PDB file of C-alpha atoms in Angstrom:
ATOM      1  CA  MET H   1      51.244 115.234 121.280  1.00  0.00           C
ATOM      2  CA  ASP H   2      52.196 111.781 122.563  1.00  0.00           C
ATOM      3  CA  LEU H   3      53.607 108.812 120.636  1.00  0.00           C
ATOM      4  CA  GLY H   4      50.103 107.578 119.795  1.00  0.00           C
ATOM      5  CA  ASP H   5      49.255 110.908 118.178  1.00  0.00           C
ATOM      6  CA  TRP H   6      52.482 110.837 116.144  1.00  0.00           C
ATOM      7  CA  ALA H   7      51.794 107.257 115.046  1.00  0.00           C
ATOM      8  CA  ALA H   8      48.260 108.191 113.947  1.00  0.00           C
ATOM      9  CA  LEU H   9      49.509 111.173 111.944  1.00  0.00           C
ATOM     10  CA  LEU H  10      52.297 109.235 110.251  1.00  0.00           C
ATOM     11  CA  ALA H  11      49.887 106.420 109.347  1.00  0.00           C
ATOM     12  CA  ALA H  12      47.441 109.021 107.973  1.00  0.00           C
ATOM     13  CA  ALA H  13      50.242 110.677 105.965  1.00  0.00           C
ATOM     14  CA  THR H  14      51.260 107.329 104.431  1.00  0.00           C
ATOM     15  CA  ALA H  15      47.667 106.484 103.487  1.00  0.00           C
ATOM     16  CA  ALA H  16      47.136 110.000 102.121  1.00  0.00           C
ATOM     17  CA  GLY H  17      50.250 109.696  99.945  1.00  0.00           C
ATOM     18  CA  TRP H  18      48.943 106.450  98.451  1.00  0.00           C
ATOM     19  CA  VAL H  19      45.480 107.864  97.758  1.00  0.00           C
ATOM     20  CA  ASP H  20      46.870 111.129  96.391  1.00  0.00           C
ATOM     21  CA  ALA H  21      49.183 109.315  93.981  1.00  0.00           C
ATOM     22  CA  VAL H  22      46.346 107.253  92.530  1.00  0.00           C
ATOM     23  CA  VAL H  23      43.368 109.626  92.412  1.00  0.00           C
ATOM     24  CA  GLY H  24      43.928 112.593  94.740  1.00  0.00           C
ATOM     25  CA  GLY H  25      41.981 113.423  97.897  1.00  0.00           C
ATOM     26  CA  GLY H  26      44.684 112.655 100.442  1.00  0.00           C
ATOM     27  CA  GLY H  27      43.975 115.901 102.263  1.00  0.00           C
ATOM     28  CA  LEU H  28      40.717 114.444 103.513  1.00  0.00           C
ATOM     29  CA  ILE H  29      42.783 111.859 105.384  1.00  0.00           C
ATOM     30  CA  ILE H  30      45.515 114.063 106.832  1.00  0.00           C
ATOM     31  CA  LEU H  31      43.542 117.194 107.746  1.00  0.00           C
ATOM     32  CA  PRO H  32      40.807 115.529 109.845  1.00  0.00           C
ATOM     33  CA  THR H  33      43.440 113.422 111.629  1.00  0.00           C
ATOM     34  CA  LEU H  34      45.567 116.476 112.352  1.00  0.00           C
ATOM     35  CA  LEU H  35      42.598 118.437 113.675  1.00  0.00           C
ATOM     36  CA  LEU H  36      41.515 115.436 115.760  1.00  0.00           C
ATOM     37  CA  VAL H  37      44.845 114.887 117.548  1.00  0.00           C
ATOM     38  CA  ALA H  38      45.548 118.634 117.857  1.00  0.00           C
ATOM     39  CA  PRO H  39      42.105 120.295 118.193  1.00  0.00           C
ATOM     40  CA  SER H  40      43.584 123.650 119.250  1.00  0.00           C
ATOM     41  CA  ILE H  41      45.650 124.042 116.072  1.00  0.00           C
ATOM     42  CA  ALA H  42      44.751 126.990 113.834  1.00  0.00           C
ATOM     43  CA  PRO H  43      43.216 126.030 110.461  1.00  0.00           C
ATOM     44  CA  GLN H  44      46.019 127.841 108.625  1.00  0.00           C
ATOM     45  CA  THR H  45      48.641 125.867 110.581  1.00  0.00           C
ATOM     46  CA  ALA H  46      46.870 122.584 109.841  1.00  0.00           C
ATOM     47  CA  LEU H  47      46.764 123.462 106.133  1.00  0.00           C
ATOM     48  CA  GLY H  48      50.402 124.613 106.096  1.00  0.00           C
ATOM     49  CA  THR H  49      51.682 121.494 107.845  1.00  0.00           C
ATOM     50  CA  ASN H  50      49.624 119.319 105.501  1.00  0.00           C
ATOM     51  CA  LYS H  51      51.114 121.147 102.495  1.00  0.00           C
ATOM     52  CA  MET H  52      54.634 120.337 103.674  1.00  0.00           C
ATOM     53  CA  ALA H  53      53.773 116.650 103.528  1.00  0.00           C
ATOM     54  CA  ALA H  54      51.810 117.038 100.293  1.00  0.00           C
ATOM     55  CA  VAL H  55      54.668 118.751  98.425  1.00  0.00           C
ATOM     56  CA  ALA H  56      56.980 115.837  99.178  1.00  0.00           C
ATOM     57  CA  GLY H  57      54.372 113.251  98.215  1.00  0.00           C
ATOM     58  CA  THR H  58      53.334 114.865  94.937  1.00  0.00           C
ATOM     59  CA  ALA H  59      56.975 115.430  93.943  1.00  0.00           C
ATOM     60  CA  ALA H  60      57.681 111.734  94.546  1.00  0.00           C
ATOM     61  CA  SER H  61      54.618 110.816  92.479  1.00  0.00           C
ATOM     62  CA  VAL H  62      55.740 113.036  89.601  1.00  0.00           C
ATOM     63  CA  ALA H  63      59.190 111.416  89.610  1.00  0.00           C
ATOM     64  CA  THR H  64      57.640 107.928  89.591  1.00  0.00           C
ATOM     65  CA  PHE H  65      55.081 108.633  86.859  1.00  0.00           C
ATOM     66  CA  ALA H  66      57.642 110.439  84.692  1.00  0.00           C
ATOM     67  CA  ARG H  67      59.667 107.250  84.305  1.00  0.00           C
ATOM     68  CA  LYS H  68      56.746 105.440  82.650  1.00  0.00           C
ATOM     69  CA  VAL H  69      54.271 108.036  81.336  1.00  0.00           C
ATOM     70  CA  PRO H  70      55.110 110.670  78.672  1.00  0.00           C
ATOM     71  CA  ILE H  71      54.650 114.148  80.154  1.00  0.00           C
ATOM     72  CA  GLN H  72      54.542 117.313  78.037  1.00  0.00           C
ATOM     73  CA  TRP H  73      56.939 119.273  80.228  1.00  0.00           C
ATOM     74  CA  ARG H  74      56.850 122.394  78.031  1.00  0.00           C
ATOM     75  CA  LEU H  75      53.127 122.633  78.782  1.00  0.00           C
ATOM     76  CA  MET H  76      52.934 121.195  82.281  1.00  0.00           C
ATOM     77  CA  VAL H  77      55.755 123.192  83.919  1.00  0.00           C
ATOM     78  CA  PRO H  78      54.159 126.592  83.100  1.00  0.00           C
ATOM     79  CA  ALA H  79      50.802 125.149  84.203  1.00  0.00           C
ATOM     80  CA  ALA H  80      52.347 124.093  87.521  1.00  0.00           C
ATOM     81  CA  ALA H  81      53.788 127.599  87.937  1.00  0.00           C
ATOM     82  CA  LEU H  82      50.347 129.102  87.299  1.00  0.00           C
ATOM     83  CA  ALA H  83      48.830 126.717  89.852  1.00  0.00           C
ATOM     84  CA  ALA H  84      51.475 127.805  92.377  1.00  0.00           C
ATOM     85  CA  VAL H  85      50.496 131.457  91.959  1.00  0.00           C
ATOM     86  CA  THR H  86      46.752 130.873  92.213  1.00  0.00           C
ATOM     87  CA  ALA H  87      47.181 128.464  95.146  1.00  0.00           C
ATOM     88  CA  ALA H  88      49.170 131.120  97.013  1.00  0.00           C
ATOM     89  CA  CYS H  89      46.312 133.554  96.350  1.00  0.00           C
ATOM     90  CA  GLY H  90      43.848 130.993  97.659  1.00  0.00           C
ATOM     91  CA  ALA H  91      45.954 130.399 100.769  1.00  0.00           C
ATOM     92  CA  ALA H  92      46.042 134.146 101.407  1.00  0.00           C
ATOM     93  CA  ALA H  93      42.249 134.215 101.310  1.00  0.00           C
ATOM     94  CA  VAL H  94      41.722 131.358 103.796  1.00  0.00           C
ATOM     95  CA  SER H  95      41.312 133.675 106.776  1.00  0.00           C
ATOM     96  CA  LEU H  96      38.921 135.962 104.875  1.00  0.00           C
ATOM     97  CA  ILE H  97      36.354 133.416 103.708  1.00  0.00           C
ATOM     98  CA  ASP H  98      33.997 131.163 105.642  1.00  0.00           C
ATOM     99  CA  ARG H  99      35.167 127.745 104.500  1.00  0.00           C
ATOM    100  CA  ASP H 100      31.836 126.162 105.482  1.00  0.00           C
ATOM    101  CA  LEU H 101      30.210 127.936 102.552  1.00  0.00           C
ATOM    102  CA  PHE H 102      32.284 125.857 100.148  1.00  0.00           C
ATOM    103  CA  ILE H 103      31.580 122.420 101.613  1.00  0.00           C
ATOM    104  CA  PRO H 104      28.050 122.059 100.124  1.00  0.00           C
ATOM    105  CA  ILE H 105      29.391 123.150  96.724  1.00  0.00           C
ATOM    106  CA  VAL H 106      32.212 120.611  96.883  1.00  0.00           C
ATOM    107  CA  LEU H 107      29.728 117.915  97.920  1.00  0.00           C
ATOM    108  CA  VAL H 108      27.544 118.609  94.881  1.00  0.00           C
ATOM    109  CA  VAL H 109      30.574 118.510  92.570  1.00  0.00           C
ATOM    110  CA  LEU H 110      31.822 115.239  94.060  1.00  0.00           C
ATOM    111  CA  VAL H 111      28.408 113.577  93.750  1.00  0.00           C
ATOM    112  CA  GLY H 112      28.319 114.718  90.141  1.00  0.00           C
ATOM    113  CA  VAL H 113      31.788 113.232  89.589  1.00  0.00           C
ATOM    114  CA  ALA H 114      30.720 109.884  91.072  1.00  0.00           C
ATOM    115  CA  LEU H 115      27.581 109.725  88.935  1.00  0.00           C
ATOM    116  CA  PHE H 116      29.456 110.778  85.805  1.00  0.00           C
ATOM    117  CA  VAL H 117      32.200 108.169  86.218  1.00  0.00           C
ATOM    118  CA  THR H 118      29.626 105.478  87.046  1.00  0.00           C
ATOM    119  CA  LEU H 119      27.353 106.249  84.090  1.00  0.00           C
ATOM    120  CA  ARG H 120      30.238 106.739  81.636  1.00  0.00           C
ATOM    121  CA  PRO H 121      32.430 103.668  82.181  1.00  0.00           C
ATOM    122  CA  SER H 122      34.566 104.431  79.125  1.00  0.00           C
ATOM    123  CA  ILE H 123      35.763 107.770  80.526  1.00  0.00           C
ATOM    124  CA  GLY H 124      39.402 107.534  81.518  1.00  0.00           C
ATOM    125  CA  VAL H 125      39.714 103.856  80.612  1.00  0.00           C
ATOM    126  CA  THR H 126      40.638 104.384  76.951  1.00  0.00           C
ATOM    127  CA  MET H 127      42.239 107.278  75.094  1.00  0.00           C
ATOM    128  CA  ALA H 128      40.011 109.477  72.939  1.00  0.00           C
ATOM    129  CA  THR H 129      39.709 108.261  69.338  1.00  0.00           C
ATOM    130  CA  HIS H 130      39.971 111.869  68.135  1.00  0.00           C
ATOM    131  CA  PRO H 131      42.746 113.603  70.077  1.00  0.00           C
ATOM    132  CA  PRO H 132      41.986 117.214  71.079  1.00  0.00           C
ATOM    133  CA  THR H 133      43.681 120.070  69.262  1.00  0.00           C
ATOM    134  CA  ARG H 134      46.799 121.663  70.723  1.00  0.00           C
ATOM    135  CA  ARG H 135      44.822 124.834  71.424  1.00  0.00           C
ATOM    136  CA  LYS H 136      42.177 122.929  73.388  1.00  0.00           C
ATOM    137  CA  VAL H 137      44.799 121.086  75.418  1.00  0.00           C
ATOM    138  CA  ILE H 138      46.519 124.350  76.357  1.00  0.00           C
ATOM    139  CA  LEU H 139      43.204 126.013  77.248  1.00  0.00           C
ATOM    140  CA  VAL H 140      41.955 123.125  79.410  1.00  0.00           C
ATOM    141  CA  VAL H 141      45.281 122.677  81.209  1.00  0.00           C
ATOM    142  CA  ALA H 142      45.619 126.427  81.854  1.00  0.00           C
ATOM    143  CA  LEU H 143      42.070 126.779  83.190  1.00  0.00           C
ATOM    144  CA  ALA H 144      42.431 123.674  85.340  1.00  0.00           C
ATOM    145  CA  ALA H 145      45.743 124.884  86.754  1.00  0.00           C
ATOM    146  CA  GLY H 146      44.375 128.350  87.515  1.00  0.00           C
ATOM    147  CA  LEU H 147      40.963 127.498  88.944  1.00  0.00           C
ATOM    148  CA  ILE H 148      41.699 124.195  90.667  1.00  0.00           C
ATOM    149  CA  GLY H 149      45.018 125.611  91.893  1.00  0.00           C
ATOM    150  CA  LEU H 150      43.053 128.437  93.546  1.00  0.00           C
ATOM    151  CA  TYR H 151      40.758 125.857  95.150  1.00  0.00           C
ATOM    152  CA  ASP H 152      43.776 123.910  96.415  1.00  0.00           C
ATOM    153  CA  GLY H 153      45.157 126.901  98.289  1.00  0.00           C
ATOM    154  CA  LEU H 154      41.750 127.868  99.629  1.00  0.00           C
ATOM    155  CA  ILE H 155      40.321 124.480 100.641  1.00  0.00           C
ATOM    156  CA  GLY H 156      42.526 121.706  99.246  1.00  0.00           C
ATOM    157  CA  PRO H 157      41.109 118.178  99.584  1.00  0.00           C
ATOM    158  CA  GLY H 158      40.101 116.596  96.289  1.00  0.00           C
ATOM    159  CA  THR H 159      42.368 118.750  94.094  1.00  0.00           C
ATOM    160  CA  GLY H 160      43.981 115.782  92.361  1.00  0.00           C
ATOM    161  CA  THR H 161      40.599 114.137  91.850  1.00  0.00           C
ATOM    162  CA  PHE H 162      39.175 117.238  90.169  1.00  0.00           C
ATOM    163  CA  LEU H 163      42.229 117.531  87.919  1.00  0.00           C
ATOM    164  CA  ILE H 164      42.061 113.884  86.834  1.00  0.00           C
ATOM    165  CA  ILE H 165      38.350 114.109  86.036  1.00  0.00           C
ATOM    166  CA  THR H 166      38.897 117.353  84.106  1.00  0.00           C
ATOM    167  CA  PHE H 167      41.605 115.865  81.905  1.00  0.00           C
ATOM    168  CA  ALA H 168      39.776 112.563  81.385  1.00  0.00           C
ATOM    169  CA  THR H 169      36.500 114.276  80.505  1.00  0.00           C
ATOM    170  CA  LEU H 170      37.564 117.299  78.475  1.00  0.00           C
ATOM    171  CA  LEU H 171      40.698 115.902  76.829  1.00  0.00           C
ATOM    172  CA  GLY H 172      39.792 112.213  76.583  1.00  0.00           C
ATOM    173  CA  THR H 173      42.914 111.268  78.528  1.00  0.00           C
ATOM    174  CA  GLU H 174      43.001 107.841  80.150  1.00  0.00           C
ATOM    175  CA  PHE H 175      43.218 107.853  83.936  1.00  0.00           C
ATOM    176  CA  VAL H 176      46.879 106.889  84.389  1.00  0.00           C
ATOM    177  CA  ARG H 177      48.088 109.626  82.028  1.00  0.00           C
ATOM    178  CA  ALA H 178      45.593 112.064  83.590  1.00  0.00           C
ATOM    179  CA  ALA H 179      46.946 111.182  87.045  1.00  0.00           C
ATOM    180  CA  ALA H 180      50.494 111.957  85.888  1.00  0.00           C
ATOM    181  CA  MET H 181      49.398 115.351  84.525  1.00  0.00           C
ATOM    182  CA  ALA H 182      47.429 116.055  87.691  1.00  0.00           C
ATOM    183  CA  LYS H 183      50.433 115.332  89.909  1.00  0.00           C
ATOM    184  CA  VAL H 184      52.590 117.910  88.087  1.00  0.00           C
ATOM    185  CA  ILE H 185      49.984 120.658  88.536  1.00  0.00           C
ATOM    186  CA  ASN H 186      49.147 119.541  92.068  1.00  0.00           C
ATOM    187  CA  CYS H 187      52.831 119.680  92.969  1.00  0.00           C
ATOM    188  CA  GLY H 188      52.909 123.278  91.766  1.00  0.00           C
ATOM    189  CA  SER H 189      49.800 124.274  93.713  1.00  0.00           C
ATOM    190  CA  ASN H 190      51.169 122.602  96.848  1.00  0.00           C
ATOM    191  CA  VAL H 191      54.439 124.532  96.514  1.00  0.00           C
ATOM    192  CA  GLY H 192      52.605 127.847  96.093  1.00  0.00           C
ATOM    193  CA  ALA H 193      50.422 127.300  99.151  1.00  0.00           C
ATOM    194  CA  LEU H 194      53.392 126.017 101.169  1.00  0.00           C
ATOM    195  CA  ILE H 195      55.433 129.132 100.401  1.00  0.00           C
ATOM    196  CA  TYR H 196      52.608 131.366 101.582  1.00  0.00           C
ATOM    197  CA  PHE H 197      51.946 129.396 104.770  1.00  0.00           C
ATOM    198  CA  GLY H 198      55.693 129.231 105.455  1.00  0.00           C
ATOM    199  CA  CYS H 199      56.144 132.974 105.033  1.00  0.00           C
ATOM    200  CA  THR H 200      53.282 133.612 107.461  1.00  0.00           C
ATOM    201  CA  GLY H 201      54.602 131.154 110.067  1.00  0.00           C
ATOM    202  CA  HIS H 202      51.821 128.563 109.744  1.00  0.00           C
ATOM    203  CA  ILE H 203      53.878 125.353 109.538  1.00  0.00           C
ATOM    204  CA  LEU H 204      54.852 122.888 112.275  1.00  0.00           C
ATOM    205  CA  VAL H 205      58.198 122.056 110.682  1.00  0.00           C
ATOM    206  CA  ALA H 206      59.213 118.958 112.688  1.00  0.00           C
ATOM    207  CA  LEU H 207      55.805 117.345 112.332  1.00  0.00           C
ATOM    208  CA  GLY H 208      55.539 118.348 108.682  1.00  0.00           C
ATOM    209  CA  ALA H 209      58.956 116.857 107.879  1.00  0.00           C
ATOM    210  CA  ALA H 210      58.071 113.528 109.505  1.00  0.00           C
ATOM    211  CA  MET H 211      54.727 113.436 107.696  1.00  0.00           C
ATOM    212  CA  ALA H 212      56.506 114.297 104.430  1.00  0.00           C
ATOM    213  CA  LEU H 213      58.659 111.168 104.668  1.00  0.00           C
ATOM    214  CA  ALA H 214      55.593 109.030 105.359  1.00  0.00           C
ATOM    215  CA  ASN H 215      53.736 110.721 102.508  1.00  0.00           C
ATOM    216  CA  ILE H 216      56.585 109.969 100.092  1.00  0.00           C
ATOM    217  CA  ALA H 217      56.470 106.275 100.990  1.00  0.00           C
ATOM    218  CA  GLY H 218      52.730 106.113 100.338  1.00  0.00           C
ATOM    219  CA  ALA H 219      53.003 108.162  97.143  1.00  0.00           C
ATOM    220  CA  VAL H 220      55.700 105.968  95.610  1.00  0.00           C
ATOM    221  CA  LEU H 221      53.713 102.827  96.418  1.00  0.00           C
ATOM    222  CA  GLY H 222      50.492 104.324  95.031  1.00  0.00           C
ATOM    223  CA  SER H 223      52.171 105.515  91.835  1.00  0.00           C
ATOM    224  CA  HIS H 224      53.669 102.083  91.156  1.00  0.00           C
ATOM    225  CA  MET H 225      50.304 100.401  91.773  1.00  0.00           C
ATOM    226  CA  ALA H 226      48.523 102.810  89.418  1.00  0.00           C
ATOM    227  CA  LEU H 227      51.117 102.183  86.698  1.00  0.00           C
ATOM    228  CA  ARG H 228      51.065  98.419  87.200  1.00  0.00           C
ATOM    229  CA  ASN H 229      47.286  97.936  87.407  1.00  0.00           C
ATOM    230  CA  GLY H 230      46.193 100.495  84.814  1.00  0.00           C
ATOM    231  CA  ALA H 231      43.182 102.713  84.206  1.00  0.00           C
ATOM    232  CA  LYS H 232      40.491 100.305  85.442  1.00  0.00           C
ATOM    233  CA  PHE H 233      42.191 100.093  88.831  1.00  0.00           C
ATOM    234  CA  VAL H 234      42.417 103.892  89.021  1.00  0.00           C
ATOM    235  CA  ARG H 235      38.731 104.170  88.090  1.00  0.00           C
ATOM    236  CA  ILE H 236      37.683 101.855  90.923  1.00  0.00           C
ATOM    237  CA  VAL H 237      39.851 103.670  93.463  1.00  0.00           C
ATOM    238  CA  LEU H 238      38.530 106.987  92.161  1.00  0.00           C
ATOM    239  CA  LEU H 239      34.940 105.961  92.813  1.00  0.00           C
ATOM    240  CA  VAL H 240      35.764 104.630  96.283  1.00  0.00           C
ATOM    241  CA  VAL H 241      37.644 107.810  97.223  1.00  0.00           C
ATOM    242  CA  VAL H 242      34.916 110.108  95.878  1.00  0.00           C
ATOM    243  CA  VAL H 243      32.253 108.248  97.871  1.00  0.00           C
ATOM    244  CA  ALA H 244      34.475 108.432 100.964  1.00  0.00           C
ATOM    245  CA  MET H 245      35.023 112.172 100.439  1.00  0.00           C
ATOM    246  CA  VAL H 246      31.283 112.755 100.075  1.00  0.00           C
ATOM    247  CA  ALA H 247      30.631 110.804 103.275  1.00  0.00           C
ATOM    248  CA  ARG H 248      33.385 112.623 105.175  1.00  0.00           C
ATOM    249  CA  LEU H 249      32.356 116.106 104.058  1.00  0.00           C
ATOM    250  CA  GLY H 250      28.680 115.294 104.541  1.00  0.00           C
ATOM    251  CA  TRP H 251      29.316 114.202 108.117  1.00  0.00           C
ATOM    252  CA  GLN H 252      31.405 117.314 108.742  1.00  0.00           C
ATOM    253  CA  GLN H 253      28.687 119.567 107.363  1.00  0.00           C
ATOM    254  CA  PHE H 254      25.517 117.891 108.601  1.00  0.00           C
ATOM    255  CA  GLY H 255      26.577 115.326 111.227  1.00  0.00           C
TER     256      GLY H 255
END
């Protein structure tokens, strides 16, 4: 790769960190760019290198959110550990499953998310008037960590978005708090997938390290903007990112 390719990847990593910190979906920025500038790269290597950047970015987001948003660490740390395990399982299955089969399913889910957020403007903007029971919170967080963590290792892009929507919809959590919760679980799933890809030799370490630094810069900026501008800002960015993801995946599948 020449200097232009490196510049494109670092710019993509910075933008992905910003998007990931606010609403998730940064993988749809990094992965296509990586595959574009290095078309001969194996899918597992592209995913592994992306995870190296994503771990750094999500960890930076967690640290930034934790200073301002209360996080139930006794619940979220075990959930992140569960996500790490299921993400590693998903990463192990990448070479066994035709990823193209999942793209139409993801498209349908994303369109549903966009319609739901558009038609229910109160979702994620205000906290639920009747907080969920402790049992429901544990159940929703555990299922989200397990299932969406598996998806993250297997496919990846949109993981943070799905987590935020899950917490906002099922727990009545406003978007900023949901984003903080999502980052903890997403950090765990990224670590699990990274460990698997690292153990199997599917990481370009030098490139991944450079992209990690760029991703951290974008993540810190995005986290501060989400905290400063609040739930309405996150909702708008969420809709924009979901539409962009639908367009990107639709072009990849049908273009």
